[in-house]
Amino acid sequence: MSKETFSFQAEVSKLLDIVAHSLYSQKEIFLRELISNASDACDKLRYEALTNPALTEGSAPYQITLRADKKAKTLTVTDNGIGMNRQDLVETLGTIARSGTQAFMEAMAAARGDAKKKRGDVDLIGQFGVGFYSAFMVAERIEVTTRRAGDDKAWLWISDGRGEFTVEEAARDGHGTDVVVFLKKDDKEYLEPMRIRTIVKTYSDHIGLPVVLAGDGKDLADETLNTASAIWTRQKKDISDDDYMEFYHHVSHMFDDPWLKLHNRVEGVQSYTSLLYVPSSRPFDLFHPERKSQLKLYVKRVYITDNCDELLPGYFRFVRGIVDSEDLPLNISREMLQHNPQLQRIRKALTKRLFTDLAKKAEGAAEEYATFWENFGAVLKEGLYEDLEHREQLFELARFRSTGADGLSSLKDYIGRMKEGQDAIYYITGEDAHQVAQSPQLEGFKAKGIEVLLLTDPVDEFWVPSVGEYEGKAFKSATRGNVDLSAVKDTDAKEKDDSEKKTDTPDIAPLIARFKLALGDAVKDVRASERLTDSPVCLVADEGDLDIHLERILKQHKQLSQATPRVMEINPKHALIGKLAERALTAGGQDSILDDAAMLLLDQARIVEGESLADPLAFSRRMAKVMEKGLAAG
Ligand code: ADP
Ligand code: MG
């Protein structure tokens, strides 16, 4: 096949443009990325060779070789890993294959939109890493010669990173890949052995196979630059914090600092090593519907898969790292991993370990822990309805915003602050804590000093009903059913309430009857409210009906087409309701202002809920009419 020219996928072109023009100061990370790819390629071949040993017959031991050619001004990264065939080349070095790079592009777009953050792209390269393409920070051209293990044809990929690349047939001894970086004039420092040595030590020491700087055949001998043993097999005392961090970057494709690190070796009936990390920032794909685990499974140092859901429960999917088992058979297929009893035992132990360590942090480092909870709490809460076995432990970790305290509280805190006579844990759900805290439905709670949890994660709509109660106290929605707060001892607002009781409240039964008639099917019922103190009206869900916020979520996801009619509660203590009640006592059937008021109050309650009006035009007409009447009367 002769030489063919391809265009980069549009996103890649955009990415390359950013990379080539970025002022990112740590350009050296390109070498980390190329070595990381070379190491992945060896891992992949090692795994394939388990079932197809012919692939590596006669091959040299796995190794990554760096070769600096001062005359040609090239730095070459060579591996004897799996290599790529023609299709692999076109697909992986022309598109954005990796999700991390995708995330980078999205974050870029967001940063670009934000005019204040001109330097956004520079920081983002470091934050996300852009894989292979990062080499174009220092390269005016890259040539990749590669041959897939088992194939006899090799291929040459060439690009200057400006929109196009070519692929043609080539020759190469054995399987593997050479990435030849033709350095830009200003980037010749990457030919210096000293510089290369430092970079490899800094970023790639944890790589489990030798990274060798090739000698020049005269004065310089071949030199292995890294420790060349898998980091998790080393003694903890021999591993520096930086080593741990760089391995985290490599294994997770995330470039923040890990918040928590758990490195454990277990020996006995079952032997394995685990090195787990909890990131300090939220990975972009946390809420991906597949909810895939991100741990990598090794057996006796051989990489098996990064797609093993058996290692941790789904609600720990933000945990990154590796598990290396000594007992699983090396020839285990990815399919055999399902329901494997050995993996089940490892999962149990890892889960326990994570709970212990997280609980320690929650106790001893509340502030850090709060950040962790902001990042991953919504995921952990999935466990409350999925995993009965660990519900208690999850509740201990769970933190909530509430009307009763700044910051985050645990349920134990909440219960400790409950009022005398209060027998339920009250909550309200919504999108934004600040906003829901202002809901009219909470007025009565505030007046009595009763605390309400502000639940703003979509998952809250699911665990609360399935859990039902905590330590014998039922969870009760502040926006559903009747709330009876009369049993609660009213310590804070006692006097105020007593004085209010003395003022006459008119009989509102006729008004309620009149409103019901006027609103018809638009509401399920009209009732006098226990909840309201300041607002004239609010909407609540009837006992047993869907809570208002949940219904909105379901509608957004097209799981629900019809809205349930709500109960409109009216506040007898409100002056407007008082006036209307008087009018309803005396007015005849012709008094249309009461009908208009009913409609307007309902629409007003909907607006407060953040809902859109069914008929905005009718609303504004009624509004104008009532205002006009009001002016005439005044
Ligand atoms: P990532 O490593 O996260 O997948 P990269 O941009 O670094 O993203 O690499 C893209 C893809 O190119 C890799 O997933 C791999 O399929 C392929 N690739 C890159 N370098 C090599 C290599 N040395 N050997 C084999 N495949 C490679
Ligand atoms: Mg990579």
XYZ file of C-alpha atoms and ligand atoms in Angstrom:
662
model
C 0.000 0.000 0.000
C 1.416 3.380 -0.895
C 1.529 6.442 1.292
C -1.828 7.761 2.366
C -2.666 11.137 3.847
C -5.262 11.606 6.556
C -6.710 14.613 8.309
C -6.792 14.669 12.063
C -10.194 14.585 13.635
C -11.280 18.191 14.166
C -10.878 17.929 17.936
C -7.335 16.650 17.554
C -6.441 19.565 15.314
C -7.813 21.903 17.913
C -5.892 20.093 20.623
C -2.664 20.154 18.614
C -3.082 23.834 18.028
C -3.378 24.440 21.754
C -0.449 22.162 22.513
C 1.859 23.685 19.926
C 1.176 27.233 21.052
C 0.903 26.662 24.742
C 3.261 28.382 27.088
C 3.085 25.466 29.450
C 6.356 25.574 31.295
C 6.711 21.888 32.072
C 7.059 20.704 28.502
C 9.209 17.844 29.771
C 6.086 15.887 30.656
C 5.922 14.814 27.014
C 8.550 12.220 27.858
C 6.496 10.919 30.749
C 3.573 10.452 28.338
C 5.620 8.592 25.731
C 7.175 6.333 28.346
C 3.773 5.731 29.848
C 2.440 4.630 26.451
C 5.452 2.387 25.883
C 4.890 0.774 29.252
C 1.175 0.279 28.543
C 2.119 -1.338 25.219
C 4.371 -3.851 27.001
C 1.649 -4.556 29.574
C -0.807 -5.291 26.785
C 1.509 -7.671 25.004
C 2.387 -9.458 28.212
C -1.291 -10.119 28.705
C -1.930 -11.290 25.150
C 1.091 -13.554 25.265
C -0.424 -15.416 28.203
C -2.867 -17.045 25.829
C -0.739 -16.769 22.699
C 2.900 -17.383 23.667
C 3.964 -17.464 20.011
C 3.598 -13.670 19.950
C 6.732 -13.165 22.007
C 8.772 -16.204 21.045
C 12.396 -15.174 20.709
C 11.697 -11.616 21.862
C 14.087 -9.732 24.101
C 12.879 -8.925 27.637
C 10.513 -5.982 27.814
C 12.353 -2.714 27.788
C 11.906 0.948 26.912
C 14.878 2.537 25.212
C 15.603 6.245 24.855
C 18.004 7.311 22.153
C 19.253 10.868 21.720
C 20.791 11.736 18.355
C 22.428 15.146 18.527
C 23.188 15.301 14.842
C 19.675 14.501 13.696
C 18.224 16.364 16.713
C 15.929 13.483 17.489
C 14.886 11.810 20.690
C 13.505 8.318 20.106
C 11.401 6.299 22.504
C 11.419 2.616 21.608
C 9.485 -0.236 23.140
C 9.069 -3.896 22.328
C 5.431 -3.929 23.308
C 2.342 -4.784 21.356
C 2.816 -2.290 18.515
C 0.111 -1.066 16.172
C -1.224 -2.212 12.851
C -2.305 0.207 10.179
C -5.822 0.504 11.485
C -4.675 1.015 15.095
C -2.442 3.818 13.923
C -5.126 5.638 12.010
C -7.642 5.184 14.779
C -5.546 5.984 17.826
C -3.077 8.572 16.541
C -5.606 10.621 14.645
C -8.563 10.772 16.940
C -9.099 11.504 20.576
C -9.255 7.992 21.882
C -8.738 8.651 25.473
C -11.437 9.956 27.693
C -8.959 12.053 29.663
C -8.109 14.026 26.570
C -11.787 14.450 25.905
C -12.159 15.904 29.367
C -9.256 18.217 28.679
C -11.012 19.547 25.596
C -14.222 20.132 27.505
C -12.429 21.905 30.294
C -10.619 23.968 27.653
C -13.855 25.037 26.073
C -15.136 26.029 29.489
C -11.957 27.940 30.320
C -12.020 29.711 26.983
C -15.529 30.905 27.672
C -14.278 32.409 30.878
C -12.494 35.581 29.834
C -10.799 35.998 33.176
C -8.890 32.766 32.729
C -6.603 33.568 29.844
C -4.018 31.158 31.087
C -6.550 28.377 31.394
C -5.087 26.144 28.705
C -1.617 26.280 30.161
C -2.740 25.008 33.534
C -5.047 22.476 32.008
C -2.322 20.663 30.104
C -0.676 19.906 33.407
C -3.943 19.016 35.028
C -5.120 16.533 32.452
C -2.078 15.470 30.516
C -2.744 15.185 26.829
C -1.017 11.889 26.152
C 0.791 11.272 22.925
C -0.123 14.669 21.504
C 1.824 16.456 24.220
C 4.993 15.575 22.282
C 4.062 18.295 19.806
C 4.967 20.822 22.498
C 8.605 20.085 21.676
C 8.425 18.418 18.253
C 8.364 19.986 14.838
C 7.684 16.527 13.477
C 7.048 13.057 14.843
C 7.616 9.765 13.097
C 6.183 6.574 14.532
C 7.415 3.249 13.184
C 5.477 0.356 14.576
C 4.756 -3.306 14.082
C 2.024 -5.194 15.814
C 3.010 -8.436 17.529
C 2.002 -11.312 15.266
C 2.022 -9.185 12.069
C 4.844 -9.115 9.600
C 4.135 -5.691 8.194
C 5.347 -2.510 9.844
C 3.950 1.009 9.376
C 5.295 4.508 9.433
C 3.183 7.397 10.702
C 4.436 10.926 10.112
C 3.025 14.267 11.126
C 4.099 17.816 11.823
C 1.011 18.211 13.967
C -0.613 20.679 11.619
C -3.831 19.067 10.526
C -2.596 16.008 8.644
C -0.629 12.827 9.011
C 0.537 10.174 6.573
C 0.732 6.422 6.925
C 2.850 4.175 4.732
C 4.337 0.739 4.852
C 7.717 0.442 6.508
C 10.188 -2.060 7.877
C 10.948 -2.877 11.489
C 12.704 -5.756 13.210
C 10.270 -7.426 15.579
C 7.194 -6.095 17.326
C 7.024 -2.766 19.076
C 7.128 0.938 18.409
C 9.668 3.693 17.828
C 8.451 7.215 18.433
C 10.970 9.585 16.858
C 10.621 13.151 18.082
C 12.267 15.743 15.827
C 12.925 18.453 18.367
C 12.189 22.108 17.777
C 15.181 24.422 17.723
C 14.485 25.688 21.233
C 13.953 22.282 22.729
C 17.311 20.657 22.167
C 17.836 20.340 25.924
C 15.974 17.036 25.659
C 19.019 15.559 23.924
C 21.175 16.033 27.007
C 21.692 12.841 29.040
C 21.583 14.813 32.294
C 18.226 16.297 31.427
C 16.781 12.967 30.291
C 18.034 11.229 33.412
C 16.340 13.774 35.668
C 13.052 13.650 33.792
C 12.869 9.872 33.920
C 13.760 9.810 37.606
C 11.154 12.444 38.344
C 8.211 11.106 36.415
C 8.855 7.525 35.426
C 10.794 5.869 38.185
C 7.758 3.777 39.095
C 7.575 2.138 35.659
C 7.938 -1.595 36.171
C 10.322 -2.280 33.308
C 13.738 -0.845 32.547
C 13.899 2.567 30.914
C 17.323 2.537 29.310
C 19.237 5.472 27.906
C 21.167 4.060 24.964
C 24.897 4.730 24.924
C 26.668 6.167 21.916
C 28.764 3.058 21.321
C 31.908 4.956 22.341
C 32.151 6.912 25.585
C 28.699 6.314 26.923
C 27.401 2.884 27.886
C 23.732 1.906 28.077
C 22.304 3.124 31.338
C 19.132 2.053 33.107
C 17.553 5.229 34.463
C 14.746 3.984 36.666
C 14.378 1.561 39.531
C 12.585 -0.768 37.130
C 10.521 -2.679 39.616
C 6.801 -2.192 39.956
C 6.367 0.447 42.637
C 3.900 -1.557 44.712
C 6.366 -4.409 45.107
C 8.900 -2.183 46.822
C 9.281 -1.582 50.532
C 7.286 1.437 51.652
C 10.399 3.035 53.089
C 11.997 2.975 49.638
C 9.148 4.824 47.980
C 9.112 8.605 48.089
C 5.967 10.702 48.097
C 6.847 11.846 44.601
C 7.118 8.250 43.413
C 3.692 7.549 44.813
C 2.324 10.648 43.168
C 3.781 9.951 39.757
C 2.501 6.415 39.828
C -0.929 7.813 40.640
C -0.717 10.089 37.596
C 0.292 7.152 35.434
C -2.288 4.706 36.676
C -5.235 7.072 36.958
C -4.639 9.416 34.035
C -5.419 12.124 36.530
C -2.983 14.869 37.338
C -4.124 16.214 40.658
C -2.406 15.246 43.895
C -4.027 12.201 45.437
C -5.792 12.998 48.694
C -5.423 9.580 50.241
C -3.094 6.689 49.553
C -3.467 3.136 50.853
C -0.625 0.764 50.184
C -1.059 -2.711 51.639
C 0.530 -6.072 51.343
C -1.458 -9.047 52.547
C 0.168 -12.416 53.008
C -1.453 -15.638 54.113
C -4.214 -17.841 52.779
C -4.516 -15.245 50.118
C -1.694 -12.980 49.085
C -2.016 -9.724 47.257
C -0.811 -6.171 47.214
C -3.039 -3.180 46.773
C -2.131 0.418 46.167
C -5.235 2.577 46.196
C -5.656 6.317 45.827
C -8.520 8.684 46.475
C -8.196 11.670 44.125
C -8.410 15.202 45.460
C -10.619 16.312 42.596
C -13.626 14.916 40.869
C -12.917 12.863 37.747
C -15.064 14.100 34.891
C -16.641 10.694 34.199
C -17.775 10.066 37.745
C -21.419 9.982 36.782
C -20.970 8.017 33.617
C -23.923 5.627 33.430
C -21.632 2.590 33.314
C -20.213 3.435 36.719
C -17.122 1.426 35.954
C -14.514 0.626 38.519
C -11.118 2.125 37.756
C -8.812 -0.267 39.538
C -6.254 -2.152 37.517
C -5.865 -5.838 38.216
C -2.466 -7.524 37.987
C -1.610 -11.144 38.617
C 1.999 -11.697 39.707
C 2.988 -8.348 38.201
C 1.271 -9.103 34.875
C -1.367 -6.587 33.937
C -4.731 -8.287 33.355
C -7.406 -5.617 33.063
C -8.575 -2.206 34.117
C -12.134 -3.258 33.650
C -12.791 -5.438 36.654
C -15.913 -4.461 38.540
C -15.398 -7.165 41.119
C -12.698 -5.379 43.054
C -14.782 -2.689 44.734
C -18.441 -1.764 45.069
C -19.706 0.698 42.441
C -19.960 3.518 44.957
C -16.166 3.396 45.360
C -15.585 3.914 41.658
C -13.654 7.130 42.278
C -10.849 5.083 43.831
C -7.837 4.599 41.518
C -4.900 2.264 41.721
C -3.935 -1.367 41.385
C -4.423 -4.765 42.926
C -1.787 -7.415 42.292
C -2.785 -10.954 43.241
C -0.333 -13.768 43.884
C -2.965 -16.488 43.842
C -5.108 -16.008 40.770
C -4.005 -18.138 37.831
C -2.000 -16.172 35.304
C -4.059 -17.462 32.448
C -7.260 -16.135 33.971
C -9.467 -14.697 31.282
C -11.298 -11.453 31.837
C -14.567 -13.386 31.740
C -13.453 -15.708 34.528
C -13.095 -12.767 36.867
C -16.815 -12.563 37.427
C -17.948 -14.064 40.706
C -14.459 -15.309 41.396
C -14.339 -16.186 45.119
C -10.767 -14.971 45.537
C -11.669 -11.597 44.091
C -14.711 -11.467 46.349
C -12.440 -11.841 49.356
C -10.110 -9.129 48.106
C -13.090 -6.878 47.519
C -14.269 -7.429 51.045
C -10.901 -6.570 52.506
C -10.402 -3.481 50.337
C -13.881 -2.217 51.153
C -13.269 -2.623 54.853
C -9.955 -0.864 54.588
C -11.440 2.097 52.745
C -14.214 2.478 55.290
C -11.735 2.440 58.144
C -9.429 4.996 56.589
C -12.204 7.310 55.472
C -13.815 7.194 58.905
C -10.473 8.128 60.441
C -10.242 11.149 58.164
C -13.823 12.125 58.883
C -12.994 12.100 62.574
C -9.570 13.619 62.528
C -9.480 15.957 59.539
C -12.949 17.403 59.159
C -11.978 20.154 56.777
C -10.159 17.955 54.269
C -12.890 15.442 54.662
C -15.509 18.028 53.767
C -13.758 18.597 50.433
C -13.658 14.878 49.856
C -17.352 14.686 50.614
C -18.149 17.531 48.220
C -16.326 15.587 45.505
C -17.562 12.079 46.114
C -20.420 12.156 48.602
C -23.015 11.906 45.857
C -21.387 8.670 44.697
C -21.025 7.168 48.153
C -24.695 7.814 48.837
C -25.542 5.318 46.094
C -24.342 2.724 48.567
C -27.080 3.669 51.025
C -29.653 1.916 48.888
C -27.395 -0.567 47.100
C -25.445 -2.055 49.930
C -27.378 -2.950 53.030
C -24.355 -4.612 54.551
C -22.441 -1.351 54.734
C -25.296 1.067 55.293
C -24.276 1.820 58.869
C -20.735 2.631 57.823
C -21.935 4.754 54.944
C -24.182 6.719 57.263
C -21.208 7.369 59.481
C -19.348 8.825 56.528
C -22.291 10.800 55.166
C -22.407 14.558 55.598
C -25.271 16.937 54.935
C -26.047 20.581 54.658
C -28.776 21.673 56.961
C -30.687 24.718 58.099
C -29.325 24.205 61.595
C -25.602 24.637 61.038
C -23.034 26.082 58.677
C -20.953 23.620 56.714
C -21.583 19.911 56.820
C -23.203 17.857 59.550
C -23.438 14.151 60.172
C -26.726 12.507 61.036
C -25.418 12.059 64.566
C -24.940 15.837 64.743
C -28.474 16.328 63.497
C -29.982 13.947 66.010
C -28.004 15.601 68.767
C -29.647 18.907 67.853
C -33.208 17.605 67.542
C -35.881 19.448 69.504
C -37.746 17.934 72.395
C -40.751 16.143 70.987
C -39.328 15.950 67.466
C -39.468 12.379 66.253
C -38.504 12.663 62.585
C -35.495 13.710 60.536
C -36.864 16.437 58.284
C -35.421 17.066 54.858
C -36.099 19.017 51.724
C -34.743 18.146 48.285
C -33.817 20.477 45.462
C -31.010 21.603 43.234
C -29.303 24.251 45.236
C -28.860 24.300 49.007
C -29.118 28.050 49.320
C -32.240 28.139 47.228
C -34.073 25.304 48.952
C -33.226 26.812 52.311
C -35.433 29.759 51.303
C -38.436 27.586 50.475
C -41.701 28.787 52.005
C -42.421 25.238 53.155
C -39.624 25.615 55.710
C -41.023 28.739 57.380
C -42.843 26.842 60.097
C -39.769 24.718 60.795
C -37.606 27.785 61.130
C -40.104 29.457 63.432
C -39.927 26.467 65.753
C -36.164 26.074 65.422
C -36.527 22.651 63.825
C -33.591 21.726 61.637
C -34.145 20.531 58.064
C -31.554 18.692 55.968
C -30.976 20.272 52.572
C -30.541 17.415 50.117
C -29.353 18.559 46.735
C -27.931 15.489 45.002
C -30.248 13.669 42.588
C -29.339 10.434 44.347
C -30.995 11.746 47.522
C -34.378 11.128 45.953
C -33.536 7.446 45.824
C -31.798 6.547 49.019
C -34.095 8.443 51.345
C -37.269 6.520 50.483
C -35.458 3.195 50.366
C -33.707 3.727 53.684
C -36.755 5.105 55.484
C -35.188 5.745 58.861
C -31.997 6.215 60.825
C -31.654 5.118 64.444
C -35.403 4.781 64.751
C -36.110 8.254 63.377
C -38.069 8.358 60.137
C -36.936 10.593 57.302
C -39.788 12.952 56.541
C -40.070 15.340 53.630
C -40.824 18.930 54.562
C -42.700 19.333 51.304
C -44.971 16.346 51.451
C -48.035 15.327 53.396
C -49.224 16.960 56.558
C -46.600 18.102 58.929
C -47.587 18.214 62.512
C -45.120 20.320 64.397
C -47.365 20.842 67.387
C -45.695 18.112 69.445
C -42.355 19.823 69.172
C -41.479 21.937 72.176
C -41.253 25.460 70.982
C -38.288 26.911 72.779
C -37.117 29.670 70.465
C -40.271 31.322 69.277
C -42.607 30.789 72.187
C -43.677 34.275 73.139
C -44.070 35.446 69.598
C -46.429 32.593 68.855
C -48.539 33.181 71.942
C -49.107 36.802 71.070
C -50.048 35.809 67.565
C -52.640 33.373 68.791
C -54.476 36.218 70.452
C -55.130 38.018 67.194
C -58.274 36.869 65.532
C -57.901 34.656 62.559
C -61.026 34.615 60.459
C -62.790 31.413 59.574
C -61.106 30.318 56.402
C -63.313 27.337 55.587
C -65.439 29.329 53.101
C -62.295 30.615 51.372
C -60.918 27.101 51.084
C -64.190 25.880 49.610
C -64.219 28.769 47.171
C -60.591 28.157 46.108
C -61.242 24.451 45.565
C -64.117 25.294 43.305
C -62.095 27.862 41.357
C -59.021 25.678 40.923
C -60.771 22.409 40.157
C -58.372 19.756 38.854
C -55.394 22.092 38.940
C -54.847 21.156 42.577
C -55.434 18.026 44.543
C -56.648 19.884 47.575
C -56.548 23.227 49.325
C -55.647 23.212 53.006
C -54.804 25.515 55.850
C -51.071 25.350 56.459
C -49.028 24.454 59.534
C -45.859 25.087 57.605
C -46.174 28.718 56.612
C -45.463 31.765 58.697
C -44.574 34.507 56.202
C -45.686 33.429 52.737
C -49.365 33.336 51.783
C -49.263 29.992 49.957
C -47.089 27.044 49.060
C -47.408 23.773 47.207
C -46.818 20.414 48.804
C -47.123 16.856 47.626
C -49.868 14.802 49.161
C -48.799 11.991 51.435
C -47.947 9.064 49.175
C -47.513 11.219 46.065
C -44.164 11.921 44.450
C -42.210 14.662 46.123
C -42.138 17.808 43.974
C -38.421 17.794 43.245
C -38.350 14.085 42.368
C -41.198 14.599 39.956
C -39.218 17.352 38.281
C -36.168 15.095 37.903
C -38.269 12.320 36.409
C -39.867 14.730 33.971
C -36.466 16.037 32.913
C -35.388 12.483 32.182
C -38.620 11.789 30.361
C -39.521 9.082 32.858
C -42.752 10.818 33.565
C -45.072 12.738 31.273
C -47.939 13.724 33.498
C -47.706 15.992 36.481
C -49.396 15.028 39.730
C -51.732 17.734 41.025
C -50.394 19.318 44.212
C -51.943 20.335 47.462
C -52.067 24.110 47.832
C -51.599 25.185 51.411
C -52.736 28.633 52.453
C -51.505 30.572 55.436
C -54.383 31.735 57.659
C -52.025 34.097 59.495
C -51.133 35.995 56.351
C -52.843 39.369 55.948
C -53.785 38.754 52.328
C -55.357 35.400 53.106
C -57.144 37.037 56.049
C -58.657 39.681 53.768
C -59.668 37.117 51.200
C -61.223 34.955 53.925
C -63.365 37.880 55.104
C -64.426 38.542 51.569
C -65.312 34.885 51.034
C -67.549 35.010 54.134
C -69.626 37.846 52.719
C -69.234 37.655 48.972
C -71.731 36.065 46.671
C -71.017 33.761 43.759
C -70.415 36.687 41.413
C -67.290 37.969 43.132
C -64.773 37.050 40.448
C -61.853 38.551 42.358
C -61.750 35.469 44.569
C -61.397 33.223 41.524
C -58.635 35.407 40.132
C -56.896 35.382 43.504
C -57.016 31.590 43.615
C -55.382 31.328 40.193
C -52.821 34.007 40.934
C -51.831 32.444 44.237
C -51.427 29.058 42.605
C -49.226 30.531 39.887
C -47.246 32.412 42.483
C -46.619 29.184 44.398
C -45.460 27.577 41.169
C -43.039 30.400 40.477
C -41.563 30.035 43.937
C -41.085 26.323 43.188
C -39.115 27.275 40.096
C -41.737 25.827 37.812
C -42.902 27.384 34.615
C -46.438 28.665 34.323
C -48.911 26.699 32.260
C -50.451 29.897 30.866
C -48.256 32.967 31.389
C -50.561 35.149 29.326
C -53.570 34.405 31.505
C -51.407 35.040 34.546
C -50.375 38.487 33.382
C -53.926 39.417 32.390
C -55.239 38.466 35.810
C -52.395 40.241 37.481
C -53.134 43.461 35.589
C -56.811 43.217 36.387
C -56.266 42.749 40.107
C -53.700 45.538 40.292
C -56.027 47.885 38.508
C -58.785 47.076 40.976
C -56.399 47.594 43.851
C -55.454 51.044 42.557
C -59.052 52.018 42.035
C -59.880 51.036 45.603
C -56.873 52.952 46.993
P -3.690 6.932 26.350
O -2.315 6.444 26.625
O -4.304 7.536 27.560
O -4.604 5.927 25.735
P -2.355 8.559 24.423
O -2.701 9.790 23.676
O -1.130 8.633 25.249
O -3.603 8.150 25.298
O -2.199 7.382 23.400
C -3.232 7.087 22.503
C -3.208 5.671 22.040
O -2.178 5.453 21.090
C -2.950 4.635 23.095
O -4.123 4.296 23.797
C -2.437 3.458 22.278
O -3.525 2.742 21.722
C -1.707 4.134 21.162
N -0.265 4.181 21.429
C 0.457 5.261 21.771
N 1.750 4.938 21.949
C 1.851 3.606 21.733
C 2.931 2.647 21.776
N 4.170 3.020 22.091
N 2.634 1.366 21.474
C 1.381 0.987 21.161
N 0.341 1.823 21.112
C 0.559 3.122 21.399
Mg -0.802 7.675 27.187
